[in-house]
Every structure is written in C-alpha cells, then in structure tokens.
Amino acid sequence: MKERVVITGLGVVSPNGVGIDNFALAIRNGISGIRFVPEMERLGFSCQIAGQPVLSEEKVASYFTPLQLKGFNSNGILYGIIAGIDAWKNAGLPLDTDDADWDSGCLFGTGTSGVDKFREAIYKLDEGKVRRLGSTTVQQTMASGVSAYLGGMLSLGNQVSTNSSACITGTESILLGYERILAGKAKRMLVGSCSDASPYLWGGFDAMKVCTYKHNNAPEEGSRPMSASASGFVPGSGAGAMVIESLESAIERKATIYAEIAGGHVNSGGQTNGGSMTAPNSIAVQRCIREALKDAKVHARQIDAINGHLTATSKDPTEIENWAMALERSGDDFPYVNSLKSMVGHALAASGSIECVASVLQLHHGFLFPNINCEDIHPEITDLIAEERIVRSVIEKKLEYVAKASFGFGDVNGCIIFKSFKN
C-alpha cells in the first residue's frame, strides 16, 4: 500500500490576494487582480493590463533583513520566498533552527528568473561597470535562486532544487515532491513555483499576439476563459506554495490537514499528432488525465470539479473537449469547471501552483469559485457540456475530488487529483 501524502501548509502571493485568508476571500467573491500597467503602455504593448501582486514595503521588510534586500529586484524570487515562508509557517513548522532539517526539502519551480536583474546587469556591463554589478546578481538570476534562498532561510537539509517546465512548472513541482515522499526519501517537501512581474518577460507573448488588446480601458474584464469574446490571455505573476508531507508525519505533528494528493501524472506529446512548441497534442493531454486518475485509483465519475488550465485563448474549447473525452463525460454529466485565470491572468510558471492552492482551498472549505467574465460561453464549449457546469457564481458544495491540470509550451502536460482528507 503506497504512502499517503497530505497538504499541511499553504502560501500564496497572487494578483488578487497576498496570504491565504485574503486570497480565499478574493476567489470566493470573484475579485479580479488585473490592472492597467502604465509601463506597458509606455513601451508600446498591445496588451497594457496584467496581474501583479500588491506588496507594501512594510510587508516585504517583514520577511527579509535590510542586507538581504540591498540591491534585490528579482520580484519573482521575492514572491516565491514570501509564499514559501508563509506555507512553512502555516504548516506549524519552525523557522529558526541551528541544524539542517534532513527530513525536509524544497522543490520550487520558475520559468525565467530575475529578468529585471539581468537587464540591470546588461546595462552596467555595456557601460563597463562590471564591478558595480553587486554581490547578489548571481543568486538573483540563477534558475535555482528561489529554492536556494528558501533552503537557507528554512535550514532545509533534504533535496533543494528548482524545476522549470513552462506553464506546468507549478503542477510538476508538487508532483515531484509527492514522488520523493512516496519513495521514502523525505518526510516533507516545500513545493510551488513563482514568476516575475516584468514587461521584459511579458513582451515576447505580446509579440506573439496571444495576449488580449481589447480591454486596456477595462482591465478586470480582460481575462475571459471559455468566453466567446475572449481575445487572448492576460499576463500575470506571483507564487503559490504548499507544504506536503507523509500522513504519518502530519499525524505525529498534529498538523492541520487541508487535503490529500491522491495521485497525478506528467507527460509530453512529443510535438506530434498536432502538438507543437505552442499547441497541445490532444492524445497526450487525454492520456495525462487518464493516467492521473489511474495513479490516484479514482474513477472519472468521482471527479466533482475541474480547475482547468483554460487561458482565454482559442484553445479553451479544445481543452474542454479533451477533458470530456478523457473522462467520458459530457452534457449535464460533466464535472463543474472553472478557471482562476479569469481573476489573476496567466501567471506562466506560477500559474499551476497558485491554481493548485485555489483547488485545495475549494476542497477544504467546500465551495467552487466563480469563473468571471464568462457571460457569453463559447458555442463550441456548450456543444460539449451543459452551460450550468461552468461555475459563474460561487457554489457552496462539499467536494471529494478536484482535478487540476496544466499544459505548457513544448507540448508538456501535468494533472493532479486532489482529495478531501478523511483519516
């Protein structure tokens, strides 16, 4: 019988709420965190709105020493550290220890880290000021910077590493930590992901014309997953984090248990059968969902709700079709479905982890958050599923299983099945 792995700590830095209480309140009430960004207008972006967490100087200063903050401008890492420490504290684990905790590790993902710090370094180098780069440039720009910071701040002695797999990064990080605990190589893992808030990261997507340009004067209406009037995604940023651990360890510590990870799966479509660097191979997507169910030992009919990847692009109907085919459920029989991106935008490498935190909160508190900006459901979606299955106002409902999937550039897929905890 395989080890049971549970979630005992949550942390989040989201465009619509920093901290679990603020975030839970925001998603329950359909509060958007998408705003107009003057810098994007100045730089000539077509899309001039984005989801960026709001953090005061006082809030940031409560997590770092003045020395740590000197020359620190990698906001993705900053988001990850705050979310990670919050999750650790939320799990009731000690912050200050003199010795390494050999039973605890960290797998914290990112996409492109420290973009603004790179830009600063490039300008200084071009000006011949290499000695002015500062002593923390390397740790702020290396991909593993966020996990390295967290590993040191929390004295973690088990594996401390960073994964990077485009938009499935956060979902993948949770599954990697889950597998390490299952293998008996760690008692607990801090898992999650982060993404920078920077026009220098978002510019490439604007150039690809995959971001909306129609709602610069109405930012909160801009992200429209599953809507016929969706015109592209809204870039976002932030971080989500969880402490996951063996059930035995959680019970021994008398920890609060939010939910259980029943199982999951990651795969790639190999950029075949319609898959490409930017498009999903539907065969692989459906296989990923089915394999996740198989690993979780859960029947498709037991899934109460889906927290989709659903980005407000032309691929939304394809995703719903893949879910319908993988689960063999359609019409009124389809699970409830929602997309957090309607409120926070597409947080790229951080999207999976923030959305997984939202999935767990739904299970723990017994509600389904609304998918906002979906008054006009795409007709290709209503051809597949009943309109009532798309959550458009909060639903108070006891849930047993929530499926969360992420799909990313490179034709990669990840799916986790979360379960309400019963001892």
Short mmCIF file of N, CA and C in Angstrom, two decimals, residues 9-98:
data_model
loop_
_atom_site.label_atom_id
_atom_site.label_comp_id
_atom_site.label_asym_id
_atom_site.label_seq_id
_atom_site.Cartn_x
_atom_site.Cartn_y
_atom_site.Cartn_z
N GLY A 9 0.36 22.83 4.68
CA GLY A 9 0.69 24.25 4.71
C GLY A 9 0.41 24.89 3.35
N LEU A 10 -0.11 26.12 3.36
CA LEU A 10 -0.41 26.84 2.12
C LEU A 10 0.12 28.26 2.21
N GLY A 11 0.62 28.75 1.07
CA GLY A 11 1.07 30.14 0.98
C GLY A 11 0.82 30.63 -0.44
N VAL A 12 0.50 31.91 -0.58
CA VAL A 12 0.23 32.43 -1.92
C VAL A 12 0.51 33.93 -1.99
N VAL A 13 1.09 34.32 -3.11
CA VAL A 13 1.26 35.74 -3.46
C VAL A 13 0.61 35.88 -4.82
N SER A 14 -0.62 36.37 -4.83
CA SER A 14 -1.43 36.41 -6.05
C SER A 14 -1.83 37.85 -6.39
N PRO A 15 -2.10 38.13 -7.65
CA PRO A 15 -2.56 39.47 -8.01
C PRO A 15 -3.81 39.91 -7.28
N ASN A 16 -4.67 38.96 -6.87
CA ASN A 16 -5.90 39.35 -6.18
C ASN A 16 -5.90 39.03 -4.69
N GLY A 17 -4.72 38.73 -4.15
CA GLY A 17 -4.66 38.50 -2.71
C GLY A 17 -3.34 37.91 -2.27
N VAL A 18 -2.72 38.53 -1.30
CA VAL A 18 -1.47 38.03 -0.72
C VAL A 18 -1.78 37.43 0.64
N GLY A 19 -1.44 36.17 0.82
CA GLY A 19 -1.79 35.45 2.04
C GLY A 19 -3.06 34.64 1.83
N ILE A 20 -3.14 33.51 2.50
CA ILE A 20 -4.23 32.57 2.27
C ILE A 20 -5.60 33.17 2.58
N ASP A 21 -5.75 33.87 3.67
CA ASP A 21 -7.06 34.43 4.02
C ASP A 21 -7.53 35.44 2.97
N ASN A 22 -6.66 36.35 2.56
CA ASN A 22 -7.02 37.35 1.56
C ASN A 22 -7.34 36.70 0.21
N PHE A 23 -6.54 35.71 -0.15
CA PHE A 23 -6.73 35.01 -1.42
C PHE A 23 -8.04 34.23 -1.43
N ALA A 24 -8.32 33.50 -0.35
CA ALA A 24 -9.56 32.72 -0.27
C ALA A 24 -10.78 33.63 -0.37
N LEU A 25 -10.73 34.77 0.30
CA LEU A 25 -11.83 35.73 0.23
C LEU A 25 -12.01 36.26 -1.19
N ALA A 26 -10.89 36.55 -1.86
CA ALA A 26 -10.95 37.10 -3.21
C ALA A 26 -11.52 36.11 -4.21
N ILE A 27 -11.07 34.86 -4.16
CA ILE A 27 -11.56 33.90 -5.17
C ILE A 27 -13.02 33.52 -4.91
N ARG A 28 -13.39 33.45 -3.65
CA ARG A 28 -14.80 33.13 -3.34
C ARG A 28 -15.73 34.22 -3.89
N ASN A 29 -15.27 35.47 -3.85
CA ASN A 29 -16.10 36.60 -4.24
C ASN A 29 -15.85 37.09 -5.66
N GLY A 30 -15.03 36.35 -6.41
CA GLY A 30 -14.80 36.71 -7.81
C GLY A 30 -14.10 38.04 -7.99
N ILE A 31 -13.14 38.34 -7.11
CA ILE A 31 -12.43 39.62 -7.16
C ILE A 31 -11.23 39.51 -8.09
N SER A 32 -11.15 40.40 -9.05
CA SER A 32 -10.05 40.40 -10.02
C SER A 32 -8.84 41.14 -9.48
N GLY A 33 -7.66 40.67 -9.88
CA GLY A 33 -6.42 41.35 -9.53
C GLY A 33 -5.73 41.92 -10.77
N ILE A 34 -6.46 42.06 -11.85
CA ILE A 34 -5.88 42.54 -13.11
C ILE A 34 -6.05 44.06 -13.20
N ARG A 35 -4.94 44.75 -13.51
CA ARG A 35 -4.94 46.21 -13.52
C ARG A 35 -4.21 46.75 -14.75
N PHE A 36 -4.46 48.00 -15.05
CA PHE A 36 -3.73 48.70 -16.11
C PHE A 36 -2.30 48.96 -15.65
N VAL A 37 -1.32 48.73 -16.53
CA VAL A 37 0.09 48.92 -16.19
C VAL A 37 0.68 50.01 -17.08
N PRO A 38 0.86 51.22 -16.56
CA PRO A 38 1.35 52.33 -17.38
C PRO A 38 2.66 52.02 -18.12
N GLU A 39 3.54 51.23 -17.50
CA GLU A 39 4.82 50.91 -18.14
C GLU A 39 4.61 50.13 -19.44
N MET A 40 3.59 49.28 -19.49
CA MET A 40 3.30 48.53 -20.70
C MET A 40 2.79 49.46 -21.80
N GLU A 41 2.04 50.48 -21.41
CA GLU A 41 1.61 51.49 -22.39
C GLU A 41 2.82 52.26 -22.91
N ARG A 42 3.70 52.68 -22.02
CA ARG A 42 4.89 53.45 -22.41
C ARG A 42 5.76 52.67 -23.39
N LEU A 43 5.84 51.35 -23.18
CA LEU A 43 6.69 50.52 -24.01
C LEU A 43 6.02 50.08 -25.31
N GLY A 44 4.78 50.51 -25.52
CA GLY A 44 4.11 50.22 -26.78
C GLY A 44 3.49 48.85 -26.88
N PHE A 45 3.14 48.23 -25.74
CA PHE A 45 2.47 46.93 -25.76
C PHE A 45 1.06 47.08 -26.35
N SER A 46 0.62 46.02 -27.03
CA SER A 46 -0.78 45.96 -27.43
C SER A 46 -1.65 45.69 -26.21
N CYS A 47 -1.20 44.73 -25.39
CA CYS A 47 -1.86 44.43 -24.12
C CYS A 47 -1.22 45.28 -23.03
N GLN A 48 -2.01 46.10 -22.38
CA GLN A 48 -1.46 47.03 -21.38
C GLN A 48 -2.03 46.76 -19.99
N ILE A 49 -2.50 45.53 -19.80
CA ILE A 49 -3.03 45.13 -18.49
C ILE A 49 -2.32 43.85 -18.04
N ALA A 50 -2.26 43.65 -16.74
CA ALA A 50 -1.57 42.47 -16.20
C ALA A 50 -2.01 42.20 -14.77
N GLY A 51 -1.72 40.99 -14.32
CA GLY A 51 -1.96 40.63 -12.93
C GLY A 51 -0.66 40.69 -12.15
N GLN A 52 -0.55 41.64 -11.23
CA GLN A 52 0.65 41.81 -10.41
C GLN A 52 0.27 41.87 -8.93
N PRO A 53 0.91 41.06 -8.09
CA PRO A 53 0.65 41.15 -6.64
C PRO A 53 1.00 42.53 -6.10
N VAL A 54 0.23 42.96 -5.12
CA VAL A 54 0.49 44.24 -4.47
C VAL A 54 1.13 43.97 -3.11
N LEU A 55 2.38 44.41 -2.96
CA LEU A 55 3.13 44.20 -1.72
C LEU A 55 3.68 45.53 -1.22
N SER A 56 3.39 45.85 0.03
CA SER A 56 3.92 47.08 0.61
C SER A 56 5.37 46.86 1.03
N GLU A 57 6.10 47.94 1.19
CA GLU A 57 7.48 47.86 1.66
C GLU A 57 7.53 47.23 3.06
N GLU A 58 6.53 47.55 3.87
CA GLU A 58 6.48 47.00 5.23
C GLU A 58 6.29 45.49 5.18
N LYS A 59 5.44 45.03 4.29
CA LYS A 59 5.20 43.60 4.15
C LYS A 59 6.48 42.88 3.74
N VAL A 60 7.16 43.40 2.73
CA VAL A 60 8.40 42.79 2.25
C VAL A 60 9.45 42.79 3.36
N ALA A 61 9.56 43.91 4.07
CA ALA A 61 10.58 44.04 5.11
C ALA A 61 10.38 43.04 6.25
N SER A 62 9.15 42.53 6.41
CA SER A 62 8.90 41.58 7.50
C SER A 62 9.44 40.18 7.19
N TYR A 63 9.89 39.95 5.95
CA TYR A 63 10.43 38.65 5.56
C TYR A 63 11.94 38.67 5.35
N PHE A 64 12.52 39.85 5.21
CA PHE A 64 13.93 39.96 4.84
C PHE A 64 14.66 40.93 5.77
N THR A 65 15.95 40.73 5.87
CA THR A 65 16.79 41.70 6.57
C THR A 65 17.14 42.82 5.59
N PRO A 66 17.52 43.99 6.10
CA PRO A 66 17.94 45.08 5.21
C PRO A 66 19.10 44.66 4.29
N LEU A 67 19.99 43.82 4.81
CA LEU A 67 21.12 43.37 3.99
C LEU A 67 20.63 42.48 2.84
N GLN A 68 19.67 41.61 3.11
CA GLN A 68 19.12 40.75 2.05
C GLN A 68 18.44 41.57 0.97
N LEU A 69 17.83 42.68 1.35
CA LEU A 69 17.09 43.49 0.39
C LEU A 69 17.96 44.47 -0.38
N LYS A 70 19.21 44.61 0.01
CA LYS A 70 20.10 45.54 -0.68
C LYS A 70 20.34 45.07 -2.12
N GLY A 71 19.93 45.88 -3.07
CA GLY A 71 20.12 45.54 -4.48
C GLY A 71 19.23 44.42 -4.96
N PHE A 72 18.17 44.10 -4.21
CA PHE A 72 17.30 42.98 -4.56
C PHE A 72 16.16 43.48 -5.44
N ASN A 73 16.09 43.02 -6.68
CA ASN A 73 14.98 43.42 -7.55
C ASN A 73 14.46 42.28 -8.42
N SER A 74 14.66 41.05 -7.96
CA SER A 74 14.09 39.89 -8.65
C SER A 74 12.75 39.58 -8.01
N ASN A 75 11.68 40.21 -8.52
CA ASN A 75 10.41 40.11 -7.80
C ASN A 75 9.80 38.71 -7.82
N GLY A 76 10.09 37.91 -8.85
CA GLY A 76 9.58 36.54 -8.85
C GLY A 76 10.12 35.74 -7.68
N ILE A 77 11.43 35.87 -7.44
CA ILE A 77 12.05 35.19 -6.30
C ILE A 77 11.45 35.71 -5.00
N LEU A 78 11.25 37.01 -4.94
CA LEU A 78 10.65 37.62 -3.74
C LEU A 78 9.26 37.02 -3.49
N TYR A 79 8.45 36.91 -4.54
CA TYR A 79 7.12 36.32 -4.39
C TYR A 79 7.24 34.88 -3.87
N GLY A 80 8.17 34.13 -4.45
CA GLY A 80 8.34 32.73 -4.07
C GLY A 80 8.76 32.57 -2.62
N ILE A 81 9.67 33.45 -2.17
CA ILE A 81 10.13 33.38 -0.79
C ILE A 81 8.99 33.67 0.18
N ILE A 82 8.20 34.70 -0.11
CA ILE A 82 7.09 35.05 0.78
C ILE A 82 6.06 33.93 0.82
N ALA A 83 5.68 33.41 -0.36
CA ALA A 83 4.70 32.31 -0.39
C ALA A 83 5.24 31.08 0.32
N GLY A 84 6.53 30.76 0.10
CA GLY A 84 7.14 29.59 0.71
C GLY A 84 7.22 29.68 2.22
N ILE A 85 7.65 30.83 2.72
CA ILE A 85 7.74 31.01 4.18
C ILE A 85 6.35 30.99 4.81
N ASP A 86 5.38 31.60 4.12
CA ASP A 86 4.01 31.57 4.65
C ASP A 86 3.48 30.14 4.74
N ALA A 87 3.76 29.33 3.72
CA ALA A 87 3.31 27.93 3.74
C ALA A 87 3.97 27.17 4.88
N TRP A 88 5.26 27.43 5.10
CA TRP A 88 6.01 26.76 6.17
C TRP A 88 5.43 27.13 7.53
N LYS A 89 5.17 28.43 7.72
CA LYS A 89 4.59 28.88 8.98
C LYS A 89 3.17 28.35 9.15
N ASN A 90 2.41 28.33 8.04
CA ASN A 90 1.05 27.83 8.08
C ASN A 90 1.00 26.36 8.47
N ALA A 91 2.06 25.62 8.13
CA ALA A 91 2.15 24.20 8.49
C ALA A 91 2.59 24.00 9.94
N GLY A 92 2.91 25.09 10.64
CA GLY A 92 3.32 24.98 12.04
C GLY A 92 4.74 24.49 12.21
N LEU A 93 5.58 24.73 11.22
CA LEU A 93 6.97 24.27 11.27
C LEU A 93 7.89 25.41 11.72
N PRO A 94 9.01 25.08 12.40
CA PRO A 94 9.89 26.11 12.95
C PRO A 94 10.67 26.84 11.87
N LEU A 95 10.86 28.15 12.08
CA LEU A 95 11.61 28.96 11.12
C LEU A 95 13.09 29.05 11.47
N ASP A 96 13.40 29.08 12.72
CA ASP A 96 14.78 29.29 13.16
C ASP A 96 15.34 28.01 13.78
N THR A 97 16.22 27.35 13.06
CA THR A 97 16.89 26.16 13.59
C THR A 97 18.38 26.28 13.36
N ASP A 98 19.16 25.75 14.29
CA ASP A 98 20.62 25.82 14.17
C ASP A 98 21.17 24.72 13.27
#
